[in-house]
Short mmCIF file of C-alpha atoms and ligand atoms in Angstrom, two decimals:
data_model
loop_
_atom_site.label_atom_id
_atom_site.label_comp_id
_atom_site.label_asym_id
_atom_site.label_seq_id
_atom_site.Cartn_x
_atom_site.Cartn_y
_atom_site.Cartn_z
CA UNK A 28 172.14 207.42 41.22
CA UNK A 29 174.86 205.16 42.56
CA UNK A 30 174.70 201.47 41.91
CA UNK A 31 174.15 200.38 45.49
CA UNK A 32 170.99 202.50 45.80
CA UNK A 33 169.73 201.51 42.51
CA UNK A 34 170.21 197.86 43.60
CA UNK A 35 168.36 198.36 46.89
CA UNK A 36 165.48 200.03 45.18
CA UNK A 37 165.29 197.37 42.53
CA UNK A 38 165.03 194.64 45.29
CA UNK A 39 162.53 196.63 47.15
CA UNK A 40 160.23 196.92 43.99
CA UNK A 41 160.63 193.30 43.16
CA UNK A 42 159.62 192.28 46.64
CA UNK A 43 156.75 194.89 46.42
CA UNK A 44 155.54 193.26 43.25
CA UNK A 45 155.43 189.73 44.95
CA UNK A 46 153.60 191.34 47.88
CA UNK A 47 151.28 193.28 45.49
CA UNK A 48 151.90 196.40 47.51
CA UNK A 49 149.92 199.53 46.81
CA UNK A 50 151.77 202.42 45.07
CA UNK A 51 151.52 204.62 48.22
CA UNK A 52 153.07 201.81 50.39
CA UNK A 53 155.89 201.51 47.80
CA UNK A 54 156.32 205.47 48.00
CA UNK A 55 156.53 205.15 51.74
CA UNK A 56 159.08 202.42 51.78
CA UNK A 57 161.29 204.14 49.23
CA UNK A 58 161.18 207.38 51.40
CA UNK A 59 163.54 208.24 54.35
CA UNK A 60 162.20 209.39 57.74
CA UNK A 61 165.15 211.72 58.22
CA UNK A 62 168.10 212.76 56.11
CA UNK A 63 170.42 214.84 58.04
CA UNK A 64 173.33 216.51 56.54
CA UNK A 65 175.91 218.63 58.33
CA UNK A 66 179.09 220.48 57.63
CA UNK A 67 181.03 221.14 60.88
CA UNK A 68 184.43 222.38 61.97
CA UNK A 69 187.11 220.49 63.60
CA UNK A 70 190.28 221.92 65.48
CA UNK A 71 193.20 220.17 64.08
CA UNK A 72 196.57 219.56 65.97
CA UNK A 73 198.28 222.47 64.28
CA UNK A 74 195.62 224.85 65.65
CA UNK A 75 193.79 225.29 62.12
CA UNK A 76 190.12 224.55 61.47
CA UNK A 77 189.05 222.16 59.02
CA UNK A 78 185.33 221.53 57.72
CA UNK A 79 183.98 217.97 57.42
CA UNK A 80 180.87 216.77 56.08
CA UNK A 81 178.56 214.37 58.09
CA UNK A 82 175.44 212.31 57.29
CA UNK A 83 172.81 210.41 59.28
CA UNK A 84 169.87 208.84 57.51
CA UNK A 85 167.07 207.10 59.23
CA UNK A 86 165.06 204.91 56.86
CA UNK A 87 162.09 203.55 58.61
CA UNK A 88 161.17 203.26 62.28
CA UNK A 89 157.82 201.40 62.13
CA UNK A 90 159.30 198.38 63.95
CA UNK A 91 161.24 200.26 66.62
CA UNK A 92 164.25 202.75 67.08
CA UNK A 93 166.54 202.99 64.11
CA UNK A 94 169.91 201.06 64.23
CA UNK A 95 172.83 201.28 61.93
CA UNK A 96 176.68 202.05 61.61
CA UNK A 97 178.56 205.15 61.43
CA UNK A 98 181.22 205.04 58.47
CA UNK A 99 184.43 207.09 58.37
CA UNK A 100 185.53 207.08 54.80
CA UNK A 101 186.75 209.39 52.00
CA UNK A 102 184.06 208.00 49.89
CA UNK A 103 180.96 208.53 51.91
CA UNK A 104 177.94 209.62 49.81
CA UNK A 105 174.38 210.29 50.35
CA UNK A 106 173.28 207.51 48.04
CA UNK A 107 175.41 204.96 49.78
CA UNK A 108 174.38 205.98 53.12
CA UNK A 109 170.58 205.77 52.02
CA UNK A 110 170.99 202.46 50.46
CA UNK A 111 172.72 201.07 53.58
CA UNK A 112 170.05 202.59 55.79
CA UNK A 113 167.34 200.81 53.83
CA UNK A 114 169.33 197.45 53.93
CA UNK A 115 169.44 197.84 57.71
CA UNK A 116 165.72 198.20 57.93
CA UNK A 117 165.23 194.84 56.09
CA UNK A 118 168.11 193.22 57.98
CA UNK A 119 166.63 194.05 61.35
CA UNK A 120 163.28 192.70 60.14
CA UNK A 121 164.87 189.40 58.82
CA UNK A 122 166.36 188.49 62.22
CA UNK A 123 163.15 190.04 63.75
CA UNK A 124 165.10 192.37 66.22
CA UNK A 125 162.76 195.35 67.33
CA UNK A 126 164.70 198.00 65.27
CA UNK A 127 164.29 200.02 62.04
CA UNK A 128 167.27 201.18 59.79
CA UNK A 129 169.71 203.88 59.75
CA UNK A 130 173.19 204.66 58.62
CA UNK A 131 175.67 207.48 59.03
CA UNK A 132 178.97 208.65 57.86
CA UNK A 133 181.53 211.40 57.75
CA UNK A 134 183.61 212.17 54.64
CA UNK A 135 187.02 211.62 56.15
CA UNK A 136 189.96 209.42 55.72
CA UNK A 137 190.39 208.36 59.42
CA UNK A 138 193.94 207.07 58.81
CA UNK A 139 194.97 210.75 57.92
CA UNK A 140 193.84 212.08 61.41
CA UNK A 141 195.81 211.82 64.74
CA UNK A 142 194.02 210.29 67.65
CA UNK A 143 193.22 213.60 69.09
CA UNK A 144 191.75 214.96 65.91
CA UNK A 145 189.75 211.80 65.54
CA UNK A 146 188.28 212.39 68.97
CA UNK A 147 187.67 216.02 68.15
CA UNK A 148 185.86 215.12 64.94
CA UNK A 149 183.77 212.30 66.63
CA UNK A 150 182.69 214.57 69.59
CA UNK A 151 181.68 217.31 67.31
CA UNK A 152 179.85 215.04 64.76
CA UNK A 153 178.12 213.36 67.79
CA UNK A 154 176.96 216.73 69.07
CA UNK A 155 175.58 217.63 65.60
CA UNK A 156 173.43 214.59 65.48
CA UNK A 157 172.32 214.77 69.09
CA UNK A 158 168.78 215.82 68.13
CA UNK A 159 168.29 212.57 66.11
CA UNK A 160 170.15 209.89 68.16
CA UNK A 161 169.19 208.44 71.55
CA UNK A 162 168.69 205.04 73.17
CA UNK A 163 164.98 205.18 72.32
CA UNK A 164 165.24 206.86 68.88
CA UNK A 165 168.40 206.07 66.92
CA UNK A 166 171.37 203.79 67.95
CA UNK A 167 174.62 204.17 66.05
CA UNK A 168 177.37 201.49 65.95
CA UNK A 169 180.73 201.07 64.31
CA UNK A 170 181.08 200.45 60.61
CA UNK A 171 183.95 200.84 58.03
CA UNK A 172 186.54 203.10 59.60
CA UNK A 173 185.01 203.37 63.17
CA UNK A 174 185.74 201.20 66.06
CA UNK A 175 184.84 200.72 69.83
CA UNK A 176 186.90 203.72 70.89
CA UNK A 177 184.99 206.00 68.62
CA UNK A 178 181.77 204.64 70.06
CA UNK A 179 183.08 205.26 73.58
CA UNK A 180 183.60 208.99 72.60
CA UNK A 181 180.13 209.10 71.08
CA UNK A 182 178.74 207.62 74.31
CA UNK A 183 180.55 210.11 76.39
CA UNK A 184 179.62 213.13 74.38
CA UNK A 185 175.97 212.15 74.29
CA UNK A 186 175.88 211.47 77.92
CA UNK A 187 177.72 214.61 79.02
CA UNK A 188 175.04 216.71 77.30
CA UNK A 189 172.17 214.74 79.17
CA UNK A 190 174.06 215.00 82.41
CA UNK A 191 174.30 211.13 83.12
CA UNK A 192 175.74 208.02 81.65
CA UNK A 193 173.59 206.56 78.83
CA UNK A 194 175.22 203.36 77.54
CA UNK A 195 172.32 202.33 75.38
CA UNK A 196 172.79 205.40 72.90
CA UNK A 197 175.48 203.24 70.97
CA UNK A 198 176.44 199.66 70.48
CA UNK A 199 179.89 198.28 69.64
CA UNK A 200 181.31 199.84 72.81
CA UNK A 201 184.45 198.62 74.47
CA UNK A 202 183.58 195.77 76.97
CA UNK A 203 184.74 197.97 79.93
CA UNK A 204 182.11 200.52 79.02
CA UNK A 205 179.26 198.09 78.50
CA UNK A 206 180.06 196.65 75.20
CA UNK A 207 178.81 193.06 74.87
CA UNK A 208 180.75 189.88 75.17
CA UNK A 209 180.83 188.14 71.62
CA UNK A 210 180.13 191.44 69.77
CA UNK A 211 183.46 191.60 68.13
CA UNK A 212 183.02 188.03 66.69
CA UNK A 213 179.33 188.18 66.14
CA UNK A 214 179.11 188.85 62.33
CA UNK A 215 181.75 186.16 61.56
CA UNK A 216 180.06 183.82 64.00
CA UNK A 217 176.71 184.51 62.49
CA UNK A 218 178.22 183.44 58.98
CA UNK A 219 179.18 180.18 60.51
CA UNK A 220 175.73 179.46 62.02
CA UNK A 221 174.01 180.49 58.73
CA UNK A 222 176.18 178.04 56.74
CA UNK A 223 175.57 175.29 59.41
CA UNK A 224 171.83 175.82 58.94
CA UNK A 225 172.14 175.77 55.15
CA UNK A 226 174.13 172.46 55.12
CA UNK A 227 172.24 170.82 57.98
CA UNK A 228 170.34 168.45 55.68
CA UNK A 229 173.34 167.85 53.38
CA UNK A 230 175.99 166.54 55.93
CA UNK A 231 177.14 169.73 57.45
CA UNK A 232 180.24 171.85 57.13
CA UNK A 233 182.92 169.27 57.78
CA UNK A 234 185.18 168.79 54.91
CA UNK A 235 183.79 171.34 52.68
CA UNK A 236 186.20 173.58 50.74
CA UNK A 237 185.73 177.37 51.18
CA UNK A 238 187.05 180.63 49.50
CA UNK A 239 187.07 183.70 51.77
CA UNK A 240 187.66 187.08 50.22
CA UNK A 241 188.59 189.58 53.08
CA UNK A 242 190.48 188.94 56.36
CA UNK A 243 189.05 191.69 58.54
CA UNK A 244 186.61 191.63 61.25
CA UNK A 245 184.04 189.71 59.32
CA UNK A 246 186.22 187.59 56.98
CA UNK A 247 188.97 186.98 59.58
CA UNK A 248 186.51 185.57 62.18
CA UNK A 249 184.35 183.66 59.75
CA UNK A 250 187.35 181.99 58.18
CA UNK A 251 188.75 181.02 61.41
CA UNK A 252 185.48 179.60 62.82
CA UNK A 253 184.81 177.73 59.51
CA UNK A 254 188.36 176.22 59.66
CA UNK A 255 188.02 175.23 63.21
CA UNK A 256 184.43 173.68 62.44
CA UNK A 257 186.23 171.23 60.18
CA UNK A 258 186.07 172.91 56.76
CA UNK A 259 188.98 173.52 54.56
CA UNK A 260 189.68 177.13 53.64
CA UNK A 261 191.58 176.49 50.52
CA UNK A 262 191.55 180.27 49.22
CA UNK A 263 191.97 183.34 51.46
CA UNK A 264 192.60 187.05 50.53
CA UNK A 265 192.91 190.39 51.96
CA UNK A 266 193.56 193.78 49.99
CA UNK A 267 197.41 192.92 49.53
CA UNK A 268 197.61 189.20 48.95
CA UNK A 269 195.56 186.06 47.87
CA UNK A 270 196.56 182.71 49.24
CA UNK A 271 195.75 179.07 47.94
CA UNK A 272 196.51 175.62 49.39
CA UNK A 273 194.62 172.62 48.17
CA UNK A 274 194.72 170.85 51.59
CA UNK A 275 193.46 173.92 53.49
CA UNK A 276 195.23 176.92 54.96
CA UNK A 277 195.99 177.12 58.92
CA UNK A 278 193.51 179.97 59.35
CA UNK A 279 193.90 179.68 63.18
CA UNK A 280 197.48 180.44 62.80
CA UNK A 281 197.10 183.19 60.27
CA UNK A 282 194.27 184.83 62.36
CA UNK A 283 196.54 184.88 65.57
CA UNK A 284 199.41 186.49 63.59
CA UNK A 285 197.15 189.21 62.18
CA UNK A 286 195.31 189.80 65.54
CA UNK A 287 198.75 190.73 66.96
CA UNK A 288 199.12 193.50 64.49
CA UNK A 289 200.84 191.36 61.48
CA UNK A 290 199.51 191.10 58.05
CA UNK A 291 198.61 188.15 55.88
CA UNK A 292 201.47 189.03 53.73
CA UNK A 293 203.79 188.83 56.78
CA UNK A 294 202.23 185.50 57.95
CA UNK A 295 202.76 184.04 54.50
CA UNK A 296 206.41 185.29 54.32
CA UNK A 297 207.33 184.15 57.82
CA UNK A 298 205.23 180.89 58.38
CA UNK A 299 203.49 179.80 55.26
CA UNK A 300 205.83 179.64 52.46
CA UNK A 301 204.12 176.21 51.23
CA UNK A 302 201.01 178.33 50.60
CA UNK A 303 200.82 179.56 47.18
CA UNK A 304 200.25 183.12 46.19
CA UNK A 305 197.48 183.57 43.57
CA UNK A 306 195.69 186.52 41.90
CA UNK A 307 192.85 188.19 43.85
CA UNK A 308 190.38 187.24 41.06
CA UNK A 309 191.22 183.58 41.59
CA UNK A 310 189.47 183.71 44.97
CA UNK A 311 186.09 184.70 43.39
CA UNK A 312 186.53 182.06 40.64
CA UNK A 313 187.89 179.30 43.00
CA UNK A 314 186.63 175.73 42.61
CA UNK A 315 185.36 175.36 46.09
CA UNK A 316 182.02 174.42 47.82
CA UNK A 317 181.44 177.66 49.32
CA UNK A 318 182.52 181.24 48.35
CA UNK A 319 182.36 183.95 50.89
CA UNK A 320 182.94 187.52 49.71
CA UNK A 321 183.67 189.39 52.99
CA UNK A 322 185.54 192.47 51.94
CA UNK A 323 183.74 194.94 49.87
CA UNK A 324 180.40 195.89 48.05
CA UNK A 325 180.02 195.11 44.19
CA UNK A 326 182.83 192.62 43.84
CA UNK A 327 180.59 190.01 41.97
CA UNK A 328 179.67 191.87 38.69
CA UNK A 329 178.46 191.22 35.24
CA UNK A 330 182.18 190.92 34.35
CA UNK A 331 183.06 187.89 36.64
CA UNK A 332 179.75 186.21 37.77
CA UNK A 333 180.07 183.77 34.95
CA UNK A 334 183.50 182.60 36.28
CA UNK A 335 182.16 181.70 39.67
CA UNK A 336 182.51 177.95 40.17
CA UNK A 337 181.23 177.65 43.72
CA UNK A 338 177.70 176.42 43.84
CA UNK A 339 176.97 178.33 47.08
CA UNK A 340 177.89 181.96 47.92
CA UNK A 341 177.45 183.35 51.53
CA UNK A 342 177.26 187.28 51.24
CA UNK A 343 179.28 188.22 54.39
CA UNK A 344 180.03 191.75 53.12
CA UNK A 345 177.17 194.20 52.38
CA UNK A 346 176.09 194.27 48.86
CA UNK A 347 178.86 192.22 47.33
CA UNK A 348 176.71 191.16 44.42
CA UNK A 349 175.46 193.66 41.72
CA UNK A 350 171.96 193.28 40.34
CA UNK A 351 173.33 192.16 36.96
CA UNK A 352 175.60 189.55 38.64
CA UNK A 353 172.69 188.30 40.72
CA UNK A 354 170.81 187.60 37.57
CA UNK A 355 173.68 185.73 36.08
CA UNK A 356 174.23 183.59 39.15
CA UNK A 357 170.49 182.68 39.38
CA UNK A 358 170.59 181.71 35.71
CA UNK A 359 173.46 179.37 36.55
CA UNK A 360 171.68 177.86 39.56
CA UNK A 361 174.29 179.30 42.09
CA UNK A 362 172.63 179.56 45.36
CA UNK A 363 173.24 182.94 47.24
CA UNK A 364 172.52 183.45 50.92
CA UNK A 365 171.91 187.25 50.94
CA UNK A 366 173.69 189.72 53.19
CA UNK A 367 170.54 190.89 55.07
CA UNK A 368 170.31 187.36 56.32
CA UNK A 369 174.14 185.97 56.24
CA UNK A 370 175.84 188.99 57.98
CA UNK A 371 172.92 189.83 60.34
CA UNK A 372 174.77 188.38 63.42
CA UNK A 373 176.37 191.83 63.97
CA UNK A 374 173.17 193.77 64.37
CA UNK A 375 171.71 190.80 66.46
CA UNK A 376 174.39 191.11 68.99
CA UNK A 377 174.24 194.85 68.94
CA UNK A 378 170.65 194.33 69.98
CA UNK A 379 171.80 192.10 72.78
CA UNK A 380 174.24 194.92 73.88
CA UNK A 381 171.33 197.41 73.88
CA UNK A 382 169.18 195.11 75.96
CA UNK A 383 172.07 194.73 78.44
CA UNK A 384 172.70 198.51 78.60
CA UNK A 385 168.92 199.18 79.13
CA UNK A 386 168.78 196.49 82.06
CA UNK A 387 172.34 197.26 83.41
CA UNK A 388 173.00 193.45 82.87
CA UNK A 389 175.98 191.58 81.75
CA UNK A 390 175.53 188.40 79.73
CA UNK A 391 178.17 185.71 79.49
CA UNK A 392 179.74 185.15 76.05
CA UNK A 393 178.18 181.66 76.19
CA UNK A 394 174.77 183.16 76.56
CA UNK A 395 175.27 185.65 73.64
CA UNK A 396 176.47 182.92 71.30
CA UNK A 397 173.52 180.57 72.22
CA UNK A 398 170.97 183.30 71.57
CA UNK A 399 172.72 184.36 68.40
CA UNK A 400 172.66 180.87 67.10
CA UNK A 401 169.05 180.53 67.88
CA UNK A 402 168.09 183.70 66.18
CA UNK A 403 170.21 183.06 63.03
CA UNK A 404 168.81 179.35 62.71
CA UNK A 405 165.17 180.68 63.11
CA UNK A 406 165.85 183.56 60.57
CA UNK A 407 167.47 181.17 58.02
CA UNK A 408 164.89 178.61 58.34
CA UNK A 409 161.93 181.31 57.85
CA UNK A 410 163.78 182.42 54.73
CA UNK A 411 164.45 178.93 53.53
CA UNK A 412 160.95 177.73 53.97
CA UNK A 413 158.46 180.63 53.37
CA UNK A 414 157.75 181.57 49.79
CA UNK A 415 155.27 184.00 48.32
CA UNK A 416 152.40 182.17 46.57
CA UNK A 417 153.07 184.01 43.41
CA UNK A 418 156.75 183.24 43.31
CA UNK A 419 157.23 179.70 44.66
CA UNK A 420 160.65 179.23 43.16
CA UNK A 421 162.13 182.61 44.17
CA UNK A 422 165.78 182.81 45.40
CA UNK A 423 166.83 183.14 49.07
CA UNK A 424 167.46 186.88 48.25
CA UNK A 425 163.94 187.42 47.08
CA UNK A 426 162.54 185.37 49.97
CA UNK A 427 164.47 187.50 52.52
CA UNK A 428 163.39 190.81 51.00
CA UNK A 429 159.91 189.48 50.85
CA UNK A 430 159.82 188.39 54.47
CA UNK A 431 161.50 191.56 55.62
CA UNK A 432 159.38 194.00 53.75
CA UNK A 433 156.19 192.05 54.78
CA UNK A 434 157.06 192.35 58.36
CA UNK A 435 157.87 196.22 57.94
CA UNK A 436 154.58 196.66 56.03
CA UNK A 437 152.56 194.78 58.76
CA UNK A 438 154.09 197.18 61.39
CA UNK A 439 153.21 200.26 59.31
CA UNK A 440 149.57 199.12 58.77
CA UNK A 441 149.15 198.21 62.41
CA UNK A 442 150.38 201.49 63.62
CA UNK A 443 148.47 203.47 61.02
CA UNK A 444 149.38 206.83 59.79
CA UNK A 445 149.57 209.76 62.39
CA UNK A 446 147.61 211.92 62.98
P1 NAD B 17 187.42 195.32 57.84
O1 NAD B 17 187.85 196.56 57.49
O2 NAD B 17 187.66 194.75 59.07
O3 NAD B 17 187.95 194.19 56.87
C1 NAD B 17 187.98 194.22 55.40
C2 NAD B 17 188.85 193.29 54.81
O4 NAD B 17 188.78 193.21 53.40
C3 NAD B 17 190.41 193.61 55.16
O5 NAD B 17 191.10 192.31 55.32
C4 NAD B 17 190.92 194.21 53.78
O6 NAD B 17 192.25 193.88 53.63
C5 NAD B 17 189.99 193.23 52.78
N1 NAD B 17 189.85 193.76 51.51
C6 NAD B 17 189.88 195.09 51.12
N2 NAD B 17 189.76 195.20 49.79
C7 NAD B 17 189.89 193.90 49.28
C8 NAD B 17 190.08 193.40 48.19
N3 NAD B 17 190.05 194.10 46.95
N4 NAD B 17 190.29 192.03 47.93
C9 NAD B 17 190.38 191.29 49.00
N5 NAD B 17 190.35 191.77 50.19
C10 NAD B 17 190.09 192.97 50.41
O7 NAD B 17 185.81 195.38 57.53
P2 NAD B 17 184.70 194.33 58.12
O8 NAD B 17 184.08 195.02 59.29
O9 NAD B 17 185.33 192.98 58.09
O10 NAD B 17 183.58 194.46 56.95
C11 NAD B 17 183.64 193.93 55.81
C12 NAD B 17 182.29 193.73 55.03
O11 NAD B 17 181.36 193.28 55.92
C13 NAD B 17 181.71 195.15 54.73
O12 NAD B 17 180.96 195.15 53.56
C14 NAD B 17 180.73 195.57 55.93
O13 NAD B 17 179.98 196.62 55.56
C15 NAD B 17 180.28 194.20 56.10
N6 NAD B 17 179.78 194.03 57.36
C16 NAD B 17 180.50 194.11 58.55
C17 NAD B 17 179.96 193.95 59.92
C18 NAD B 17 180.58 194.07 61.17
O14 NAD B 17 180.11 193.79 62.14
N7 NAD B 17 181.99 194.48 60.97
C19 NAD B 17 178.56 193.58 59.77
C20 NAD B 17 177.81 193.52 58.72
C21 NAD B 17 178.35 193.60 57.52
#
């Protein structure tokens, strides 16, 4: 079993112990409603046929239709998709949006396909999963390797087979097709809101030093908003370069450069020669107030957790901390705001997009951000203040799992077992 699924199951059993769940409920929660695997052909530009493998896993739908991204990556595996589907169930429960959890993926390196091939693959994969997805059943969204254009093709394919336009079948669409204002920035913005809640009683974010690993959709937006809120981003990295400046990096300028198609390396070379280049590992071990892993899973491990010097970690990426690293960080009293809370801004605004699609409404960006702030703040306060009676000193991760699983169990029990 892959580490990410082992980690998800370990956390589930820990919360189940605190909730004193019956064995049959544990079995129910560790099971998956639907595991759909397909191999399908795609016509390539040279006229040849190539077979691809696609997956869609629905974990639990007790609280509502399932929700979760579609990943295009050469490394998609069933264990990974199952783990991420399960995390989506808990994440939706943490922010209390009426969805269950799902995830999907196609084993493909999207960069190796032409736009036409990518469209063919997306349309064929969508038609394969049509029996499972739908605005009332299961609502995909972008994830690693997929984007608003791919969501547009998915929405169109689904709609063509039903005979009319159904924008609510996917979220993360382009704005012109009913995508939500604020969706692109939502995960990074949610990170800012969670940090603000966490530091509310301790003087706020102003002047804090921050290290951010990853400068993509989540890390880029989070770093920029945190910088603009008055914190000093002293360490910043992407897959090619890691940068350090003791007085803080001008993230607004770096973000604008990268948003126009540049790279962090290019920005450094052209405009920021005073910013020091450091090793990638230095970012995770940075002496800062807040460390934000916003790139990949399993970057904080048994091997480097003891080197972390930040007293506070905000998990912007999914699953950046292994089970072993989590135990070390806890031992060292490093506070970790877990992924299912910290990065839930994305699914929250996806929920807003789905609501707008169902009601043929358009919300302003201001309304989206206000509602996002209110949901993130409420979720944070719930997780920070509620504790199981048998584990009053549990971590924020344990509290988040406990709250989420309790909510899912409540829904399962209220619905009862059919027939
Ligand atoms: P992205 O592809 O836009 O960005 C990833 C960034 O990480 C890039 O800047 C890349 O250069 C960098 N990176 C890759 N390897 C690195 C390394 N070894 N060291 C430093 N940087 C490295 O992806 P994203 O959408 O920002 O997602 C990042 C994480 O957040 C993933 O774990 C994803 O599952 C999670 N997440 C994303 C969303 C969302 O709305 N996009 C929502 C919730 C969670």
